Short mmCIF file of C-alpha atoms in Angstrom, two decimals:
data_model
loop_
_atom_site.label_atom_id
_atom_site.label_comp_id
_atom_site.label_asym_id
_atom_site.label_seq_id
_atom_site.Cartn_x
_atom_site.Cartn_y
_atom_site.Cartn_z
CA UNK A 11 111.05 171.14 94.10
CA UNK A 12 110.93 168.15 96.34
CA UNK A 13 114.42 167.33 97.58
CA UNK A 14 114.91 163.31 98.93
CA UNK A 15 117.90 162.86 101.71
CA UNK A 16 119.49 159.31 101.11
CA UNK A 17 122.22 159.31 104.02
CA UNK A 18 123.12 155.71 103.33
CA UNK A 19 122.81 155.29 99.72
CA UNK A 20 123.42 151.78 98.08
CA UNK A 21 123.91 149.77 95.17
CA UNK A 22 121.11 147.90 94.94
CA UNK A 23 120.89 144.48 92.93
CA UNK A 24 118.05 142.31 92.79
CA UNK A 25 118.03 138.83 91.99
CA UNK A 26 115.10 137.22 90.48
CA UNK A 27 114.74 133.15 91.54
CA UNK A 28 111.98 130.37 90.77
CA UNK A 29 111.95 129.42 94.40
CA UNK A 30 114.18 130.59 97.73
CA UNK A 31 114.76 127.67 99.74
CA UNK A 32 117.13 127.06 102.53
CA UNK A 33 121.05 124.94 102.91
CA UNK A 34 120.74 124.43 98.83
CA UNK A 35 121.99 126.58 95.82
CA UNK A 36 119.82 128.67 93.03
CA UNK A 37 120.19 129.53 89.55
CA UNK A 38 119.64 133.88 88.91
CA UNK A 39 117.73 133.93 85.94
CA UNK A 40 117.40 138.08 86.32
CA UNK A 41 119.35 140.22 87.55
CA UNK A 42 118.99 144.13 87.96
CA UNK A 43 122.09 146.55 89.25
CA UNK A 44 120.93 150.15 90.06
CA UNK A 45 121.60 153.13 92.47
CA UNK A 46 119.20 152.52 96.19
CA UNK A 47 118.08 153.52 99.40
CA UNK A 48 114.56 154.65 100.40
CA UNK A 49 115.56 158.47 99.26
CA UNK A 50 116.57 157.69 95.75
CA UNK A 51 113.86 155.28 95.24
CA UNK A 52 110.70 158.33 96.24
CA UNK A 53 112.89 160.46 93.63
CA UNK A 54 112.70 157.64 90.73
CA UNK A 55 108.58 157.66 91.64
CA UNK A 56 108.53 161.68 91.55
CA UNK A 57 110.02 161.94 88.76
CA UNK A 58 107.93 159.46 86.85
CA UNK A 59 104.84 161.25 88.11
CA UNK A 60 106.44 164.35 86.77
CA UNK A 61 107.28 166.31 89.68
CA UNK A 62 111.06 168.02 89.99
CA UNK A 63 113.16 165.69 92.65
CA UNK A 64 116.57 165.89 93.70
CA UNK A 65 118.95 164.10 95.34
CA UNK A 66 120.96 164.48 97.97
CA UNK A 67 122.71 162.53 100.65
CA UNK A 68 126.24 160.80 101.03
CA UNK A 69 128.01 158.32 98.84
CA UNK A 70 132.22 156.77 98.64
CA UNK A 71 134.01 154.92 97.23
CA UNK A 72 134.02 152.57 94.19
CA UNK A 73 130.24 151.93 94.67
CA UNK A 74 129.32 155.19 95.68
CA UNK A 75 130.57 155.65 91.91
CA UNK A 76 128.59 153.09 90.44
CA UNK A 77 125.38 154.21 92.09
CA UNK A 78 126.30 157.78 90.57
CA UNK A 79 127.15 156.82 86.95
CA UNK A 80 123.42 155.07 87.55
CA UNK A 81 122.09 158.29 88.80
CA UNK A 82 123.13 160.03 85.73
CA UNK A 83 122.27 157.03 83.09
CA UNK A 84 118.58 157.66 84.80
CA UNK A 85 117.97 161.65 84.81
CA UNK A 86 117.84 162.14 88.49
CA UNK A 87 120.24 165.51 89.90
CA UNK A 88 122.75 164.07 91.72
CA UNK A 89 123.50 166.39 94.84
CA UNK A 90 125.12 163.70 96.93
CA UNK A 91 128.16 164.57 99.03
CA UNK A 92 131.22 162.39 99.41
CA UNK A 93 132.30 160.76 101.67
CA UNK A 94 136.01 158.15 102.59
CA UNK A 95 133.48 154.74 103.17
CA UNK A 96 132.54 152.70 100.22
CA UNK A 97 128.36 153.15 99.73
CA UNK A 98 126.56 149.86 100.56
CA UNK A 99 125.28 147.48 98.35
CA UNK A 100 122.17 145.66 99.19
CA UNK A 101 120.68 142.34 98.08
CA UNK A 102 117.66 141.37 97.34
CA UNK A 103 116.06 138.07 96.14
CA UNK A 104 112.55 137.80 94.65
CA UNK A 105 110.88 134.05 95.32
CA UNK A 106 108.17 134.33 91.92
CA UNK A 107 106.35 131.37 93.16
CA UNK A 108 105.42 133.00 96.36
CA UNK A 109 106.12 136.76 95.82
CA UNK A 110 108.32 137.02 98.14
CA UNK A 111 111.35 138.98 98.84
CA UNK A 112 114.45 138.24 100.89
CA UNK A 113 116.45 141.36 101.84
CA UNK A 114 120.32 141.44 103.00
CA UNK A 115 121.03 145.00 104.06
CA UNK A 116 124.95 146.37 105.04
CA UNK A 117 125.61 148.86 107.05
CA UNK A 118 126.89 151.36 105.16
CA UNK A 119 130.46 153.17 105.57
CA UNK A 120 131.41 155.21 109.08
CA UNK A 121 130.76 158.67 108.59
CA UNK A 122 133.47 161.00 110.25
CA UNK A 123 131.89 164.27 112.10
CA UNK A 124 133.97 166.42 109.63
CA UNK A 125 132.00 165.13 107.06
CA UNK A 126 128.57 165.38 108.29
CA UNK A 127 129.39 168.89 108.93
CA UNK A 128 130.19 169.17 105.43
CA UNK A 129 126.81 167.23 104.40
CA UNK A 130 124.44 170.01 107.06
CA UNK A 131 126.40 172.90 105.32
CA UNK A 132 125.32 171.36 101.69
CA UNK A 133 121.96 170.71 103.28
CA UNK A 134 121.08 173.90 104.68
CA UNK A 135 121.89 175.70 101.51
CA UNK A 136 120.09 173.26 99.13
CA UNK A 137 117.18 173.20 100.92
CA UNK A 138 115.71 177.18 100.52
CA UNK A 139 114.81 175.79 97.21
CA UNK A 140 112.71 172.83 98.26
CA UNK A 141 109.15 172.52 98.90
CA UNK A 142 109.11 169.75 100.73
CA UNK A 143 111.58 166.95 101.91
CA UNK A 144 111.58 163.50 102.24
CA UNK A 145 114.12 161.87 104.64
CA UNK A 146 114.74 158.20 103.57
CA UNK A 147 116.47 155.19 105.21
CA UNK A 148 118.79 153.65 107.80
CA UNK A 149 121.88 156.14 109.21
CA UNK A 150 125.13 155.09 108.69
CA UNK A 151 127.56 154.43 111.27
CA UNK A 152 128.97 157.41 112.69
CA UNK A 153 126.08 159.55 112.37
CA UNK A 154 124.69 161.53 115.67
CA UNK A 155 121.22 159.23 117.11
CA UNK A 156 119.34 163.15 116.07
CA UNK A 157 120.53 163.05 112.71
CA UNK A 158 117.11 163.50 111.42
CA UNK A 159 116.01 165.81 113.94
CA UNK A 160 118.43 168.32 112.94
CA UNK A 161 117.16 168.20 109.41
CA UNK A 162 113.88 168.47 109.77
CA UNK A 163 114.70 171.48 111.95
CA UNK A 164 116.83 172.73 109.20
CA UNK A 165 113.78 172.19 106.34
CA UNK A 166 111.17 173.74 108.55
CA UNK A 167 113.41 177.11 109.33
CA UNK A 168 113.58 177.49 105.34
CA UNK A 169 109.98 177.12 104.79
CA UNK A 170 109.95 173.15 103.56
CA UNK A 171 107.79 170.56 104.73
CA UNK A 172 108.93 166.71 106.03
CA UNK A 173 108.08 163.68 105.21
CA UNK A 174 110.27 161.15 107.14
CA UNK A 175 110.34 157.50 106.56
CA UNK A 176 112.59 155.40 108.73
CA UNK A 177 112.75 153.06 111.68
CA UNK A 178 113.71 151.70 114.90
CA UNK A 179 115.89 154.87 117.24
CA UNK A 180 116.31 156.94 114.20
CA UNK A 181 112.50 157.39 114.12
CA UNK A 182 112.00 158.42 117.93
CA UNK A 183 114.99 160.86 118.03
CA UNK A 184 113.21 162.88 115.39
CA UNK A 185 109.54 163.08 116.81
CA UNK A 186 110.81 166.18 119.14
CA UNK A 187 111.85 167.95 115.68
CA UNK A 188 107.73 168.08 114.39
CA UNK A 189 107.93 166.27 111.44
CA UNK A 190 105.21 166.93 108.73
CA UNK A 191 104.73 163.05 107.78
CA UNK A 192 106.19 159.69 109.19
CA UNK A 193 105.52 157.12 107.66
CA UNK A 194 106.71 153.74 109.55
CA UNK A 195 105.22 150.42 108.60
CA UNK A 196 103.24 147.89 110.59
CA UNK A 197 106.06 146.19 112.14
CA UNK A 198 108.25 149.50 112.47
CA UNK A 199 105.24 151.04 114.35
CA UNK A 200 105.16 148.29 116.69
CA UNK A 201 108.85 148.30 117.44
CA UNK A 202 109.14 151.67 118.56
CA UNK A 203 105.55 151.69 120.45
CA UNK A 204 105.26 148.18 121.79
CA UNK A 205 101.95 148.37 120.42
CA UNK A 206 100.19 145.65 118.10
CA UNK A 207 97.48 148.04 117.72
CA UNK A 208 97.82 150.63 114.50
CA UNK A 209 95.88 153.27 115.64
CA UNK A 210 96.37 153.83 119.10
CA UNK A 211 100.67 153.23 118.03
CA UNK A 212 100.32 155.82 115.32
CA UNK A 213 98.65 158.18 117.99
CA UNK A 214 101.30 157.28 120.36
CA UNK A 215 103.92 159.07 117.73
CA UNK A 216 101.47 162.00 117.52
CA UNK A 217 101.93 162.51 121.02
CA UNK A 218 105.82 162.52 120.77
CA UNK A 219 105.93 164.87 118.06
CA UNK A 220 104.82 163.66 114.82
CA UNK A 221 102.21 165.97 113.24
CA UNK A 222 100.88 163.24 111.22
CA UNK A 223 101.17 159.23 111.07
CA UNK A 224 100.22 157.00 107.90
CA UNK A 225 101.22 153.56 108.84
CA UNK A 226 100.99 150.98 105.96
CA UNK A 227 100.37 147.43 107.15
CA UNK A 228 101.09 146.35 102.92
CA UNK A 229 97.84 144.55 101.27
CA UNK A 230 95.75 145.93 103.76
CA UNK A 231 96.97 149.56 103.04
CA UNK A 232 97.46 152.57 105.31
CA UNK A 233 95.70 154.11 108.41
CA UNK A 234 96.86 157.53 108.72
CA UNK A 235 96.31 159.93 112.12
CA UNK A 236 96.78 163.33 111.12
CA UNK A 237 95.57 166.77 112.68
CA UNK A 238 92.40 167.09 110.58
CA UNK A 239 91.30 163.12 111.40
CA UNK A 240 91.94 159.83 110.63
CA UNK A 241 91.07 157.42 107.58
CA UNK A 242 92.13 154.13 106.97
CA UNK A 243 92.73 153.58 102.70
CA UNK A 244 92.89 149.90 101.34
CA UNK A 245 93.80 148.60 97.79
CA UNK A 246 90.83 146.99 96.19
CA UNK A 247 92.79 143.86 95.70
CA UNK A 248 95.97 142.46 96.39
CA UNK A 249 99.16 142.11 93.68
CA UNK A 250 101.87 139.55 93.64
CA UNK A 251 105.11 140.01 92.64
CA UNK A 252 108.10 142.08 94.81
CA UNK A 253 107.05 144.80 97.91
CA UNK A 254 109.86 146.56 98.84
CA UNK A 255 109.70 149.60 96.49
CA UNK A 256 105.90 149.48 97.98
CA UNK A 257 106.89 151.76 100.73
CA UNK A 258 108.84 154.23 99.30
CA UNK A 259 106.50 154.70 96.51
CA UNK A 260 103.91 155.68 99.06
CA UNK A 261 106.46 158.01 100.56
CA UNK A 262 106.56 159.36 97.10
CA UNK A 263 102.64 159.82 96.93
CA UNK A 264 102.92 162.06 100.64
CA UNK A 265 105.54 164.09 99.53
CA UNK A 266 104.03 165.35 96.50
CA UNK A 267 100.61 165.77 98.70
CA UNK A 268 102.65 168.55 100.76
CA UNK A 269 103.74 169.98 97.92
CA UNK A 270 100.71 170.15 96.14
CA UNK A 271 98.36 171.08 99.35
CA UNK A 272 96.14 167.77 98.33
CA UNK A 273 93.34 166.98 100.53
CA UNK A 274 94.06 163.79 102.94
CA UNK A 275 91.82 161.27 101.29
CA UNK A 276 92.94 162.29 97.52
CA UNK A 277 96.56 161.71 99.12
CA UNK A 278 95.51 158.68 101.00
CA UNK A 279 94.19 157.16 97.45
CA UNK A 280 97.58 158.02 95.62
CA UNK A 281 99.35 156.53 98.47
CA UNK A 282 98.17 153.34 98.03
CA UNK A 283 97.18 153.31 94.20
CA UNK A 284 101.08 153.86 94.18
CA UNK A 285 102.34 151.21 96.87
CA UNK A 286 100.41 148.36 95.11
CA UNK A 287 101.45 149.51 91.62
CA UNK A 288 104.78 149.20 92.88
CA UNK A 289 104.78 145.76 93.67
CA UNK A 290 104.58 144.07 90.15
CA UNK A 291 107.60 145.63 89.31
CA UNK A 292 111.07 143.85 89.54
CA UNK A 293 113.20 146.54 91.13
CA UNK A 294 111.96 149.34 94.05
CA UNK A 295 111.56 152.82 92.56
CA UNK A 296 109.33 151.97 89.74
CA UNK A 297 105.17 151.37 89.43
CA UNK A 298 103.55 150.15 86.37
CA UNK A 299 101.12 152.71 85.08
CA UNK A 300 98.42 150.84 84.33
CA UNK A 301 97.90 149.66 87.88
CA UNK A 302 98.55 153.14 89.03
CA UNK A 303 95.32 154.42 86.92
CA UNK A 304 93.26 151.54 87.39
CA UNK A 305 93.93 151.59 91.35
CA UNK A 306 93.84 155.70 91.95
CA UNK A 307 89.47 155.26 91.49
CA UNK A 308 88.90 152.20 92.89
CA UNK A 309 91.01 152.23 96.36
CA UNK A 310 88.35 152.97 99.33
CA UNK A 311 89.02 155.22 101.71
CA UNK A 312 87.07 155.41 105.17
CA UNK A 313 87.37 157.96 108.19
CA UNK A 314 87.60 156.68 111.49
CA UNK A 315 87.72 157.63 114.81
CA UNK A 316 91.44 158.49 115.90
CA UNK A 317 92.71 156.64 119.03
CA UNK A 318 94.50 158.66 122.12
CA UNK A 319 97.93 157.68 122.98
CA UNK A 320 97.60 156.69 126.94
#
């Protein structure tokens, strides 16, 4: 079982517009209303490749409600704990004639220490049944700056592997705790390294804990540093439509590697024959099948020489 750990779960809508252009008004001609974060979005792509996925995490209030009525109307365990805060919402608006996508992002409710006390309790009992993890998103306010750290401790004393996708302090605080996976993007990687340069930034968070790096940089796909070498994986061509269920579809693709002991390049392949199959879909959390198929035998994947953090 692969558990995902959404600790600021949202309501996320999507808007679909002709063009987005600035200081004037647009007509929604889609819309689409369903539960979010990075967490429950790698669940919705396990389960669709057939793998068991829970969920767990925190949700409150009226929309915390809404995003678990969702949960149910879609088949996915719900395992979140409550919390006082209203959950989130997020927006986002897809441009069609550029493929582009404008996010707006709250910041979720305060989260009191009592409750996550409650949330580690819940956590450390749920997860002696998991294979692996996958630790999703932003934190909330109120949440310690080690949040993650303390998980992925928790995980590996029970025997369960850790993939961790987030950003910015959140993602240095829990290098010291080993994770098995992190898996920042481009910009993410440079933020926290003050590096333009992929490989010797992803090296940089080998060095400060991380037992393995895949860095996606979107159409140009992933470059991964990991303790048996490094490989860079590209799509063999590029797919318009909306990237931000991209990432956490190749989230998706490295959890199920650890759980299925899959060789880096075969993971490397589904890891991108994922993130680009995500992209012609409206909403994050969903890939179109086809793509997936077509894409899993025709993505290359090349090793390279790993760069030293200095």
């Amino acid at each position: 079982m692969i558990l995902t750990v959404t600790l600021n779960a949202a309501l996320d809508v999507t808007y679909g517009v002709d063009s987005l252009r600035p200081r004037t008004s647009h007509r929604v001609d889609t819309t689409y209303e369903r539960a979010g974060g990075k967490g429950i979005n790698v669940a919705r792509v396990l389960a669709a490749l057939g793998h068991e996925a829970a969920v767990t995490g925190l949700a409150g209030g009226p929309t915390g409600g809404l995003l678990r009525d969702e949960l149910r109307t879609a088949g996915l365990p719900d395992e979140l704990v409550a919390v006082a805060g209203d959950s989130r919402r997020t927006l986002t608006v897809v441009s069609r004639d550029g493929g582009e996508a404008t996010v707006f992002n709250q910041c979720g409710p305060r989260v009191s220490p009592g409750e996550w006390e409650t949330f580690t309790d819940h956590f450390a009992s749920r997860v002696r049944g998991a294979t692996v993890v996958a630790l999703c998103g932003s934190l909330p306010p109120g949440l310690p700056p080690d949040a993650y750290a303390h998980l992925i401790r928790t995980a590996a004393r029970a025997g369960a592997a850790s993939v961790l996708d987030t950003s910015g302090p959140a993602l240095l605080d829990a290098l010291v705790a080993g994770p098995d996976v992190v898996k920042p993007n481009a910009a993410e990687l440079a933020a926290v390294t003050g590096r333009a340069d992929v490989p010797a930034a992803a090296a940089q968070l080998r060095a400060l804990g991380a037992r393995a790096v895949v860095a996606s940089s979107g159409p140009g796909g992933v470059h991964a540093v990991t303790p048996n070498g490094a490989w860079r994986a590209a799509p063999p061509e590029q797919l318009a439509g909306n990237p931000t269920g991209a990432g956490d579809a190749c989230a998706a693709a490295h959890a199920a590697g650890l759980a299925t002991g899959a060789p880096w390049p075969d993971v490397l392949r589904e890891s991108v024959a994922l993130s680009a199959a995500a992209v012609p879909c409206p909403v994050a959390g969903d890939f179109d099948a086809g793509t997936y198929h077509r894409f899993r035998t025709a993505v290359s994947v090349e090793e390279v020489h790993a760069a030293h953090a200095h």
